[in-house]
PDB file of C-alpha atoms in Angstrom:
ATOM      1  CA  MET Q  39       0.628   9.332  15.393  1.00 84.00           C
ATOM      2  CA  SER Q  40       0.140   5.720  14.505  1.00 95.00           C
ATOM      3  CA  ASN Q  41      -0.845   4.740  11.053  1.00 97.00           C
ATOM      4  CA  PHE Q  42      -3.532   2.449  12.640  1.00 98.00           C
ATOM      5  CA  ILE Q  43      -6.769   2.789  14.562  1.00 98.00           C
ATOM      6  CA  THR Q  44      -8.697   0.037  16.427  1.00 98.00           C
ATOM      7  CA  PRO Q  45     -12.522  -0.371  15.917  1.00 98.00           C
ATOM      8  CA  THR Q  46     -13.208   1.019  19.300  1.00 97.00           C
ATOM      9  CA  GLU Q  47     -11.064   4.167  18.544  1.00 97.00           C
ATOM     10  CA  LEU Q  48     -12.759   4.545  15.058  1.00 98.00           C
ATOM     11  CA  LEU Q  49     -16.222   4.318  16.644  1.00 96.00           C
ATOM     12  CA  SER Q  50     -15.256   7.295  18.842  1.00 96.00           C
ATOM     13  CA  VAL Q  51     -14.326   9.546  16.021  1.00 97.00           C
ATOM     14  CA  MET Q  52     -16.708   8.435  13.210  1.00 96.00           C
ATOM     15  CA  ASP Q  53     -18.114  12.126  12.833  1.00 95.00           C
ATOM     16  CA  GLU Q  54     -14.572  13.393  12.315  1.00 97.00           C
ATOM     17  CA  VAL Q  55     -13.194  11.204   9.687  1.00 98.00           C
ATOM     18  CA  ILE Q  56     -13.872  10.074   6.047  1.00 98.00           C
ATOM     19  CA  LEU Q  57     -14.225   6.359   5.893  1.00 98.00           C
ATOM     20  CA  LEU Q  58     -13.002   4.488   2.795  1.00 98.00           C
ATOM     21  CA  ASP Q  59     -13.665   0.896   2.017  1.00 98.00           C
ATOM     22  CA  ALA Q  60     -10.742  -0.373  -0.093  1.00 98.00           C
ATOM     23  CA  ARG Q  61     -12.279  -3.764  -0.919  1.00 97.00           C
ATOM     24  CA  GLY Q  62     -13.945  -2.741  -4.195  1.00 95.00           C
ATOM     25  CA  PHE Q  63     -17.633  -2.305  -5.072  1.00 96.00           C
ATOM     26  CA  HIS Q  64     -18.655  -6.014  -4.970  1.00 96.00           C
ATOM     27  CA  ASP Q  65     -17.525  -6.663  -1.261  1.00 97.00           C
ATOM     28  CA  TYR Q  66     -18.857  -3.172  -0.543  1.00 98.00           C
ATOM     29  CA  ASN Q  67     -22.329  -3.969  -1.636  1.00 97.00           C
ATOM     30  CA  LYS Q  68     -22.360  -7.093   0.371  1.00 97.00           C
ATOM     31  CA  GLY Q  69     -22.059  -5.092   3.441  1.00 98.00           C
ATOM     32  CA  HIS Q  70     -19.846  -2.374   4.763  1.00 98.00           C
ATOM     33  CA  ILE Q  71     -19.226  -0.083   7.865  1.00 98.00           C
ATOM     34  CA  LYS Q  72     -21.833   2.686   8.012  1.00 97.00           C
ATOM     35  CA  GLY Q  73     -20.680   5.868   6.404  1.00 97.00           C
ATOM     36  CA  ALA Q  74     -17.923   4.313   4.226  1.00 98.00           C
ATOM     37  CA  PHE Q  75     -17.374   5.078   0.644  1.00 98.00           C
ATOM     38  CA  PRO Q  76     -16.152   2.366  -1.806  1.00 98.00           C
ATOM     39  CA  ILE Q  77     -12.790   2.555  -3.599  1.00 98.00           C
ATOM     40  CA  ASP Q  78     -11.933  -0.108  -6.374  1.00 97.00           C
ATOM     41  CA  LEU Q  79      -8.252  -1.011  -7.101  1.00 97.00           C
ATOM     42  CA  ASP Q  80      -8.839  -1.556 -10.842  1.00 96.00           C
ATOM     43  CA  LYS Q  81     -11.384   1.366 -11.367  1.00 96.00           C
ATOM     44  CA  ASP Q  82      -9.914   4.015  -9.310  1.00 97.00           C
ATOM     45  CA  LEU Q  83      -6.160   3.214  -8.232  1.00 97.00           C
ATOM     46  CA  THR Q  84      -5.089   1.785 -11.573  1.00 97.00           C
ATOM     47  CA  GLY Q  85      -4.288   3.513 -14.814  1.00 96.00           C
ATOM     48  CA  PRO Q  86      -4.448   2.177 -18.437  1.00 96.00           C
ATOM     49  CA  LEU Q  87      -2.140  -0.823 -19.021  1.00 95.00           C
ATOM     50  CA  GLY Q  88       0.737  -0.340 -21.462  1.00 95.00           C
ATOM     51  CA  GLU Q  89       3.879  -1.962 -22.766  1.00 95.00           C
ATOM     52  CA  HIS Q  90       5.616  -0.971 -19.406  1.00 96.00           C
ATOM     53  CA  GLY Q  91       4.316  -0.035 -16.164  1.00 95.00           C
ATOM     54  CA  GLY Q  92       3.129  -3.207 -14.702  1.00 95.00           C
ATOM     55  CA  ARG Q  93      -0.303  -4.594 -13.790  1.00 96.00           C
ATOM     56  CA  HIS Q  94      -1.417  -1.766 -11.511  1.00 97.00           C
ATOM     57  CA  PRO Q  95       0.150   1.493 -12.884  1.00 98.00           C
ATOM     58  CA  LEU Q  96      -0.838   4.756 -11.296  1.00 97.00           C
ATOM     59  CA  PRO Q  97      -4.114   6.386 -12.355  1.00 98.00           C
ATOM     60  CA  ASP Q  98      -4.676   9.892 -13.771  1.00 97.00           C
ATOM     61  CA  MET Q  99      -4.155  11.727 -10.542  1.00 98.00           C
ATOM     62  CA  ASP Q 100      -6.468  14.667 -11.509  1.00 98.00           C
ATOM     63  CA  ARG Q 101      -9.312  12.162 -12.017  1.00 97.00           C
ATOM     64  CA  LEU Q 102      -8.632  10.337  -8.866  1.00 98.00           C
ATOM     65  CA  ALA Q 103      -8.616  13.619  -6.980  1.00 98.00           C
ATOM     66  CA  LYS Q 104     -12.045  14.189  -8.427  1.00 97.00           C
ATOM     67  CA  THR Q 105     -13.187  10.970  -7.069  1.00 97.00           C
ATOM     68  CA  PHE Q 106     -11.858  11.741  -3.767  1.00 98.00           C
ATOM     69  CA  GLU Q 107     -13.563  15.201  -3.754  1.00 98.00           C
ATOM     70  CA  THR Q 108     -17.007  13.564  -4.197  1.00 97.00           C
ATOM     71  CA  PHE Q 109     -16.377  11.827  -0.719  1.00 98.00           C
ATOM     72  CA  GLY Q 110     -15.574  15.397   0.758  1.00 97.00           C
ATOM     73  CA  ILE Q 111     -11.725  14.786   0.892  1.00 98.00           C
ATOM     74  CA  THR Q 112      -9.538  17.899   1.052  1.00 97.00           C
ATOM     75  CA  MET Q 113      -5.815  18.273   2.111  1.00 97.00           C
ATOM     76  CA  ASN Q 114      -7.048  18.885   5.757  1.00 96.00           C
ATOM     77  CA  ALA Q 115      -9.185  15.769   5.951  1.00 97.00           C
ATOM     78  CA  LYS Q 116      -8.887  12.937   8.251  1.00 98.00           C
ATOM     79  CA  VAL Q 117      -9.256   9.632   6.474  1.00 98.00           C
ATOM     80  CA  VAL Q 118      -9.521   6.137   7.724  1.00 98.00           C
ATOM     81  CA  ILE Q 119      -9.263   3.009   5.379  1.00 98.00           C
ATOM     82  CA  TYR Q 120     -10.231  -0.566   5.917  1.00 98.00           C
ATOM     83  CA  ASP Q 121     -10.286  -3.499   3.801  1.00 97.00           C
ATOM     84  CA  SER Q 122     -10.436  -7.402   4.133  1.00 96.00           C
ATOM     85  CA  TRP Q 123      -7.238  -7.783   6.289  1.00 94.00           C
ATOM     86  CA  LEU Q 124      -4.840  -7.266   4.822  1.00 91.00           C
ATOM     87  CA  PHE Q 125      -4.429  -6.786   1.181  1.00 92.00           C
ATOM     88  CA  LEU Q 126      -5.500  -3.474  -0.427  1.00 96.00           C
ATOM     89  CA  ALA Q 127      -5.435  -1.030   2.374  1.00 97.00           C
ATOM     90  CA  GLY Q 128      -1.818  -0.199   1.864  1.00 97.00           C
ATOM     91  CA  ARG Q 129      -2.074   0.834  -1.691  1.00 98.00           C
ATOM     92  CA  LEU Q 130      -4.928   3.314  -0.869  1.00 98.00           C
ATOM     93  CA  TRP Q 131      -3.038   4.641   2.211  1.00 98.00           C
ATOM     94  CA  TRP Q 132       0.109   4.939   0.109  1.00 98.00           C
ATOM     95  CA  THR Q 133      -1.750   6.915  -2.727  1.00 98.00           C
ATOM     96  CA  LEU Q 134      -3.345   9.360  -0.310  1.00 98.00           C
ATOM     97  CA  ARG Q 135       0.069   9.882   1.276  1.00 98.00           C
ATOM     98  CA  TYR Q 136       1.686  10.243  -2.071  1.00 98.00           C
ATOM     99  CA  MET Q 137      -1.062  12.971  -2.867  1.00 98.00           C
ATOM    100  CA  GLY Q 138       0.114  14.885   0.150  1.00 98.00           C
ATOM    101  CA  LEU Q 139      -2.595  14.006   2.648  1.00 98.00           C
ATOM    102  CA  ALA Q 140      -1.046  13.730   6.119  1.00 97.00           C
ATOM    103  CA  ASP Q 141      -3.885  12.264   8.348  1.00 98.00           C
ATOM    104  CA  VAL Q 142      -4.400   8.762   6.790  1.00 98.00           C
ATOM    105  CA  ARG Q 143      -4.957   5.740   9.052  1.00 98.00           C
ATOM    106  CA  VAL Q 144      -5.825   2.075   8.510  1.00 98.00           C
ATOM    107  CA  LEU Q 145      -8.418   0.093  10.580  1.00 98.00           C
ATOM    108  CA  SER Q 146      -6.326  -2.642  12.555  1.00 98.00           C
ATOM    109  CA  GLY Q 147      -7.741  -6.085  11.710  1.00 98.00           C
ATOM    110  CA  GLY Q 148      -9.868  -4.711   8.879  1.00 98.00           C
ATOM    111  CA  ILE Q 149     -13.575  -5.319   8.707  1.00 98.00           C
ATOM    112  CA  GLU Q 150     -13.088  -8.878  10.050  1.00 98.00           C
ATOM    113  CA  ARG Q 151     -12.067  -7.349  13.519  1.00 98.00           C
ATOM    114  CA  TRP Q 152     -14.817  -4.662  13.243  1.00 98.00           C
ATOM    115  CA  VAL Q 153     -17.315  -7.599  13.117  1.00 98.00           C
ATOM    116  CA  GLN Q 154     -15.559  -9.807  15.662  1.00 97.00           C
ATOM    117  CA  ASP Q 155     -15.541  -6.923  18.089  1.00 96.00           C
ATOM    118  CA  GLY Q 156     -19.323  -6.795  17.858  1.00 96.00           C
ATOM    119  CA  TYR Q 157     -19.872  -3.973  15.555  1.00 97.00           C
ATOM    120  CA  LEU Q 158     -22.576  -3.818  12.728  1.00 95.00           C
ATOM    121  CA  LEU Q 159     -22.366  -3.581   9.016  1.00 98.00           C
ATOM    122  CA  THR Q 160     -24.956  -2.117   6.493  1.00 98.00           C
ATOM    123  CA  LYS Q 161     -25.848  -2.598   2.788  1.00 98.00           C
ATOM    124  CA  ALA Q 162     -27.227   0.917   2.461  1.00 97.00           C
ATOM    125  CA  PRO Q 163     -24.844   3.025   0.335  1.00 96.00           C
ATOM    126  CA  THR Q 164     -23.472   6.039   1.848  1.00 97.00           C
ATOM    127  CA  PRO Q 165     -24.928   9.203   0.498  1.00 97.00           C
ATOM    128  CA  LEU Q 166     -22.303  11.511  -1.016  1.00 96.00           C
ATOM    129  CA  PRO Q 167     -21.753  15.066   0.550  1.00 95.00           C
ATOM    130  CA  THR Q 168     -23.830  17.741  -1.045  1.00 92.00           C
ATOM    131  CA  LYS Q 169     -21.111  20.418  -0.174  1.00 88.00           C
ATOM    132  CA  PRO Q 170     -18.466  20.716  -2.963  1.00 86.00           C
ATOM    133  CA  THR Q 171     -14.913  20.262  -1.822  1.00 93.00           C
ATOM    134  CA  VAL Q 172     -11.492  20.797  -3.503  1.00 96.00           C
ATOM    135  CA  PHE Q 173      -8.517  18.373  -3.051  1.00 97.00           C
ATOM    136  CA  ASN Q 174      -5.557  20.563  -3.946  1.00 97.00           C
ATOM    137  CA  TYR Q 175      -3.146  17.523  -3.942  1.00 98.00           C
ATOM    138  CA  LYS Q 176       0.616  17.826  -4.146  1.00 98.00           C
ATOM    139  CA  LEU Q 177       2.399  14.685  -5.307  1.00 98.00           C
ATOM    140  CA  GLN Q 178       5.377  13.596  -3.173  1.00 98.00           C
ATOM    141  CA  LYS Q 179       7.632  12.560  -5.938  1.00 96.00           C
ATOM    142  CA  HIS Q 180      10.265  11.212  -3.706  1.00 97.00           C
ATOM    143  CA  MET Q 181       7.970   8.368  -2.735  1.00 98.00           C
ATOM    144  CA  ILE Q 182       8.328   6.626  -5.992  1.00 98.00           C
ATOM    145  CA  MET Q 183      11.137   5.245  -8.008  1.00 98.00           C
ATOM    146  CA  THR Q 184      11.131   4.203 -11.745  1.00 97.00           C
ATOM    147  CA  ARG Q 185      12.468   0.945 -13.202  1.00 97.00           C
ATOM    148  CA  ASN Q 186      15.713   2.739 -14.461  1.00 97.00           C
ATOM    149  CA  GLU Q 187      16.395   4.269 -11.025  1.00 98.00           C
ATOM    150  CA  VAL Q 188      15.837   0.808  -9.447  1.00 98.00           C
ATOM    151  CA  LEU Q 189      18.095  -0.741 -12.030  1.00 98.00           C
ATOM    152  CA  THR Q 190      20.795   1.808 -11.077  1.00 98.00           C
ATOM    153  CA  ALA Q 191      20.278   1.176  -7.415  1.00 97.00           C
ATOM    154  CA  SER Q 192      20.646  -2.531  -8.056  1.00 97.00           C
ATOM    155  CA  GLU Q 193      23.884  -1.992  -9.870  1.00 97.00           C
ATOM    156  CA  THR Q 194      25.441   0.623  -7.522  1.00 97.00           C
ATOM    157  CA  LYS Q 195      23.987  -0.715  -4.325  1.00 95.00           C
ATOM    158  CA  SER Q 196      22.962   2.949  -3.581  1.00 96.00           C
ATOM    159  CA  HIS Q 197      19.615   1.710  -1.978  1.00 96.00           C
ATOM    160  CA  VAL Q 198      18.461  -1.238   0.083  1.00 96.00           C
ATOM    161  CA  ILE Q 199      15.991  -2.935  -2.176  1.00 97.00           C
ATOM    162  CA  ILE Q 200      13.114  -4.847  -0.451  1.00 97.00           C
ATOM    163  CA  ASP Q 201      11.175  -7.480  -2.085  1.00 97.00           C
ATOM    164  CA  ALA Q 202       7.847  -7.704  -0.224  1.00 97.00           C
ATOM    165  CA  ARG Q 203       6.736 -10.872  -2.091  1.00 97.00           C
ATOM    166  CA  SER Q 204       6.430 -14.254  -0.505  1.00 96.00           C
ATOM    167  CA  PRO Q 205       9.839 -15.977   0.201  1.00 96.00           C
ATOM    168  CA  GLU Q 206       9.238 -18.718  -2.521  1.00 96.00           C
ATOM    169  CA  ARG Q 207       8.571 -16.175  -5.200  1.00 95.00           C
ATOM    170  CA  TYR Q 208      11.474 -14.034  -4.190  1.00 97.00           C
ATOM    171  CA  SER Q 209      13.965 -16.978  -4.082  1.00 97.00           C
ATOM    172  CA  GLY Q 210      12.658 -18.629  -7.207  1.00 96.00           C
ATOM    173  CA  SER Q 211      12.022 -21.859  -5.598  1.00 96.00           C
ATOM    174  CA  GLU Q 212       8.352 -21.258  -6.809  1.00 91.00           C
ATOM    175  CA  VAL Q 213       7.777 -20.597 -10.488  1.00 91.00           C
ATOM    176  CA  ASP Q 214       6.107 -17.168 -10.904  1.00 90.00           C
ATOM    177  CA  THR Q 215       3.284 -17.769 -13.279  1.00 90.00           C
ATOM    178  CA  MET Q 216       1.663 -14.361 -12.640  1.00 89.00           C
ATOM    179  CA  ASP Q 217       4.413 -11.941 -13.743  1.00 90.00           C
ATOM    180  CA  GLY Q 218       7.128 -14.282 -14.955  1.00 89.00           C
ATOM    181  CA  MET Q 219       9.783 -13.137 -12.683  1.00 94.00           C
ATOM    182  CA  THR Q 220      10.924 -16.271 -10.929  1.00 95.00           C
ATOM    183  CA  GLY Q 221      13.557 -14.933  -8.566  1.00 97.00           C
ATOM    184  CA  HIS Q 222      14.212 -11.245  -7.560  1.00 98.00           C
ATOM    185  CA  ILE Q 223      15.949  -7.971  -8.525  1.00 98.00           C
ATOM    186  CA  PRO Q 224      19.699  -8.522  -7.973  1.00 98.00           C
ATOM    187  CA  GLY Q 225      20.788  -7.327  -4.514  1.00 97.00           C
ATOM    188  CA  ALA Q 226      17.135  -7.303  -3.057  1.00 97.00           C
ATOM    189  CA  VAL Q 227      16.429  -8.754   0.339  1.00 96.00           C
ATOM    190  CA  ASN Q 228      13.127 -10.393   1.202  1.00 96.00           C
ATOM    191  CA  HIS Q 229      10.600  -9.062   3.777  1.00 95.00           C
ATOM    192  CA  PHE Q 230       7.243 -10.718   3.082  1.00 96.00           C
ATOM    193  CA  TYR Q 231       4.638  -7.990   3.655  1.00 96.00           C
ATOM    194  CA  GLU Q 232       2.472 -10.335   5.746  1.00 96.00           C
ATOM    195  CA  SER Q 233       5.354 -10.747   8.346  1.00 94.00           C
ATOM    196  CA  GLY Q 234       4.538  -7.143   9.645  1.00 94.00           C
ATOM    197  CA  TYR Q 235       1.105  -8.191  10.843  1.00 97.00           C
ATOM    198  CA  THR Q 236      -1.100 -10.315  13.061  1.00 96.00           C
ATOM    199  CA  ALA Q 237      -4.930 -11.025  12.632  1.00 95.00           C
ATOM    200  CA  GLU Q 238      -5.576  -8.166  14.889  1.00 96.00           C
ATOM    201  CA  GLY Q 239      -3.232  -5.493  13.255  1.00 96.00           C
ATOM    202  CA  PRO Q 240       0.284  -4.460  12.936  1.00 97.00           C
ATOM    203  CA  ARG Q 241       2.955  -6.277  15.031  1.00 96.00           C
ATOM    204  CA  SER Q 242       4.376  -4.367  18.093  1.00 96.00           C
ATOM    205  CA  ILE Q 243       6.876  -1.592  17.622  1.00 95.00           C
ATOM    206  CA  LYS Q 244       9.471  -3.922  18.946  1.00 94.00           C
ATOM    207  CA  ASP Q 245       8.860  -6.568  16.541  1.00 94.00           C
ATOM    208  CA  LEU Q 246       8.794  -4.378  13.611  1.00 94.00           C
ATOM    209  CA  GLU Q 247      11.999  -2.894  14.549  1.00 93.00           C
ATOM    210  CA  VAL Q 248      13.474  -6.503  14.746  1.00 90.00           C
ATOM    211  CA  GLU Q 249      11.820  -7.307  11.363  1.00 86.00           C
ATOM    212  CA  PHE Q 250      13.589  -4.490   9.556  1.00 87.00           C
ATOM    213  CA  TYR Q 251      16.585  -4.248  11.852  1.00 82.00           C
ATOM    214  CA  ASN Q 252      19.083  -4.494   9.042  1.00 77.00           C
ATOM    215  CA  GLU Q 253      17.503  -1.888   7.124  1.00 78.00           C
ATOM    216  CA  ILE Q 254      17.431   0.664   9.807  1.00 78.00           C
ATOM    217  CA  HIS Q 255      21.229   0.314  10.315  1.00 78.00           C
ATOM    218  CA  GLN Q 256      22.291   0.339   6.740  1.00 83.00           C
ATOM    219  CA  ASN Q 257      22.138   4.356   6.449  1.00 85.00           C
ATOM    220  CA  ARG Q 258      20.999   3.922   2.759  1.00 92.00           C
ATOM    221  CA  PRO Q 259      17.704   4.944   1.342  1.00 95.00           C
ATOM    222  CA  LEU Q 260      15.170   2.211   0.769  1.00 96.00           C
ATOM    223  CA  VAL Q 261      12.970   1.135  -2.186  1.00 97.00           C
ATOM    224  CA  THR Q 262      10.295  -1.619  -1.967  1.00 98.00           C
ATOM    225  CA  TYR Q 263       8.563  -3.574  -4.689  1.00 98.00           C
ATOM    226  CA  CYS Q 264       6.235  -6.643  -4.957  1.00 98.00           C
ATOM    227  CA  GLY Q 265       4.346  -8.107  -7.951  1.00 97.00           C
ATOM    228  CA  SER Q 266       2.462  -4.914  -9.157  1.00 97.00           C
ATOM    229  CA  GLY Q 267       3.055  -2.345  -6.473  1.00 97.00           C
ATOM    230  CA  VAL Q 268      -0.034  -3.329  -4.295  1.00 98.00           C
ATOM    231  CA  THR Q 269       0.920  -5.358  -1.435  1.00 97.00           C
ATOM    232  CA  ALA Q 270       4.438  -3.763  -1.098  1.00 98.00           C
ATOM    233  CA  CYS Q 271       2.598  -0.799   0.057  1.00 98.00           C
ATOM    234  CA  ASN Q 272       1.478  -2.850   3.207  1.00 98.00           C
ATOM    235  CA  ALA Q 273       5.236  -3.342   3.775  1.00 97.00           C
ATOM    236  CA  LEU Q 274       5.678   0.380   3.663  1.00 97.00           C
ATOM    237  CA  LEU Q 275       2.908   0.977   5.864  1.00 97.00           C
ATOM    238  CA  ALA Q 276       4.453  -1.463   8.578  1.00 96.00           C
ATOM    239  CA  MET Q 277       7.998   0.249   8.022  1.00 96.00           C
ATOM    240  CA  ASN Q 278       6.459   3.673   8.375  1.00 96.00           C
ATOM    241  CA  GLU Q 279       5.083   2.694  11.756  1.00 96.00           C
ATOM    242  CA  ILE Q 280       8.639   2.692  13.065  1.00 95.00           C
ATOM    243  CA  GLY Q 281       9.649   5.740  11.325  1.00 93.00           C
ATOM    244  CA  LEU Q 282      11.230   4.156   8.361  1.00 94.00           C
ATOM    245  CA  LYS Q 283      10.706   5.829   4.873  1.00 94.00           C
ATOM    246  CA  SER Q 284      10.811   3.729   1.624  1.00 96.00           C
ATOM    247  CA  ALA Q 285      10.126   4.661  -1.914  1.00 98.00           C
ATOM    248  CA  LEU Q 286       7.804   2.454  -3.896  1.00 98.00           C
ATOM    249  CA  TYR Q 287       8.703   0.818  -7.356  1.00 98.00           C
ATOM    250  CA  VAL Q 288       5.224   1.081  -8.460  1.00 98.00           C
ATOM    251  CA  GLY Q 289       5.536  -1.200 -11.560  1.00 97.00           C
ATOM    252  CA  SER Q 290       7.423  -3.897  -9.513  1.00 98.00           C
ATOM    253  CA  SER Q 291       8.256  -7.243 -10.916  1.00 97.00           C
ATOM    254  CA  SER Q 292       5.346  -7.035 -13.444  1.00 97.00           C
ATOM    255  CA  ASP Q 293       7.105  -3.991 -15.008  1.00 98.00           C
ATOM    256  CA  TRP Q 294      10.609  -5.237 -14.500  1.00 98.00           C
ATOM    257  CA  VAL Q 295      10.003  -8.325 -16.805  1.00 96.00           C
ATOM    258  CA  THR Q 296       8.831  -6.140 -19.664  1.00 96.00           C
ATOM    259  CA  TYR Q 297      12.350  -4.840 -20.431  1.00 95.00           C
ATOM    260  CA  GLU Q 298      14.747  -6.754 -22.594  1.00 91.00           C
ATOM    261  CA  ASP Q 299      17.285  -8.736 -20.784  1.00 88.00           C
ATOM    262  CA  PHE Q 300      16.063  -7.941 -17.416  1.00 92.00           C
ATOM    263  CA  PRO Q 301      18.588  -9.194 -14.708  1.00 96.00           C
ATOM    264  CA  ILE Q 302      17.085 -11.600 -12.102  1.00 96.00           C
ATOM    265  CA  HIS Q 303      18.803 -13.518  -9.267  1.00 97.00           C
ATOM    266  CA  THR Q 304      17.555 -16.623  -7.488  1.00 97.00           C
ATOM    267  CA  GLY Q 305      18.296 -17.861  -4.056  1.00 97.00           C
ATOM    268  CA  VAL Q 306      18.542 -15.637  -0.804  1.00 96.00           C
ATOM    269  CA  GLU Q 307      20.581 -12.637  -0.334  1.00 94.00           C
ATOM    270  CA  ASN Q 308      21.564 -10.761   2.696  1.00 88.00           C
ATOM    271  CA  LEU Q 309      22.836  -7.381   3.366  1.00 84.00           C
TER     272      LEU Q 309
END
C-alpha cells in the first residue's frame, strides 16, 4: 500500500479514516478539510526542551496517545494526514508509525491540491467523538537512533547517514544561523527532502529509486537527520515508498551541536 492518497481517493473513504491536519491550530482555524482534527508540532509532537535533544524532542508518548484517543484513534485506525505541502506531514506520519500504527497515509499535494482539485474547506471545528477509545501503542524503537549511536555509525561507517537538509546547509557553503551546524556529520551524504516530491505529490517510484540508488545498494542500515528531526521525516516517507527503511536521529543537527567537540565536515561526500 502506498503511503500517499490523492484528494479524489480521500473523498471516497472519508467515512473510513481519521483525518489529521498537521499544520497547527492557527492554519486549521483559517480553513481545513471537513472532518479533520488539528495537530500542532510544538504543542503535541514536541516535548520540553533541555540541554540536549534538539529543538523538537519527542513528547511524552502517553500524553500524545491520550490526545490521539480523543480523535478516536486506536491501533486499528486508518489515518490520513495533510499539511501545507510539504513540511510537517512527515513528522506526524513518522510519529504514528513509531507508535505502531500501520495504516497511515499522507494526502498528496496537501491542502493546496485539495483546493486546486475543486474540493471545499470549512472553518467549523470537527466535533470530538463521544465514544471513548484506547490507543494501546507500542513504540518501534528500531526507528530511532541516539546521538551516541549516530556518532559511532559515523566513526565506524556501520550505517549510511543521510542529511536531509538543503545542499547549502549540508556542504557548509551557507552559514547555519539556526542550529550552528555549518557542515554535516562526518560521512553523511546529502539528499534534500524536497527532492523526493513535486507539487502534486511524491515523485514516481522510478524517480525515487534513482534518487536513493546508492543507498539501496549499500547493504548497510540507514539513519537520516535534518535540523531538528522534522523535515527528515519527509525523506523517510519518500524512502519508505520504495521499501527503504531508515532510522531517524530525532535530535538531528540541533542536538549534535550541544555536545562538546562535536565533529563536523564541510564540502560534499559520496559513498
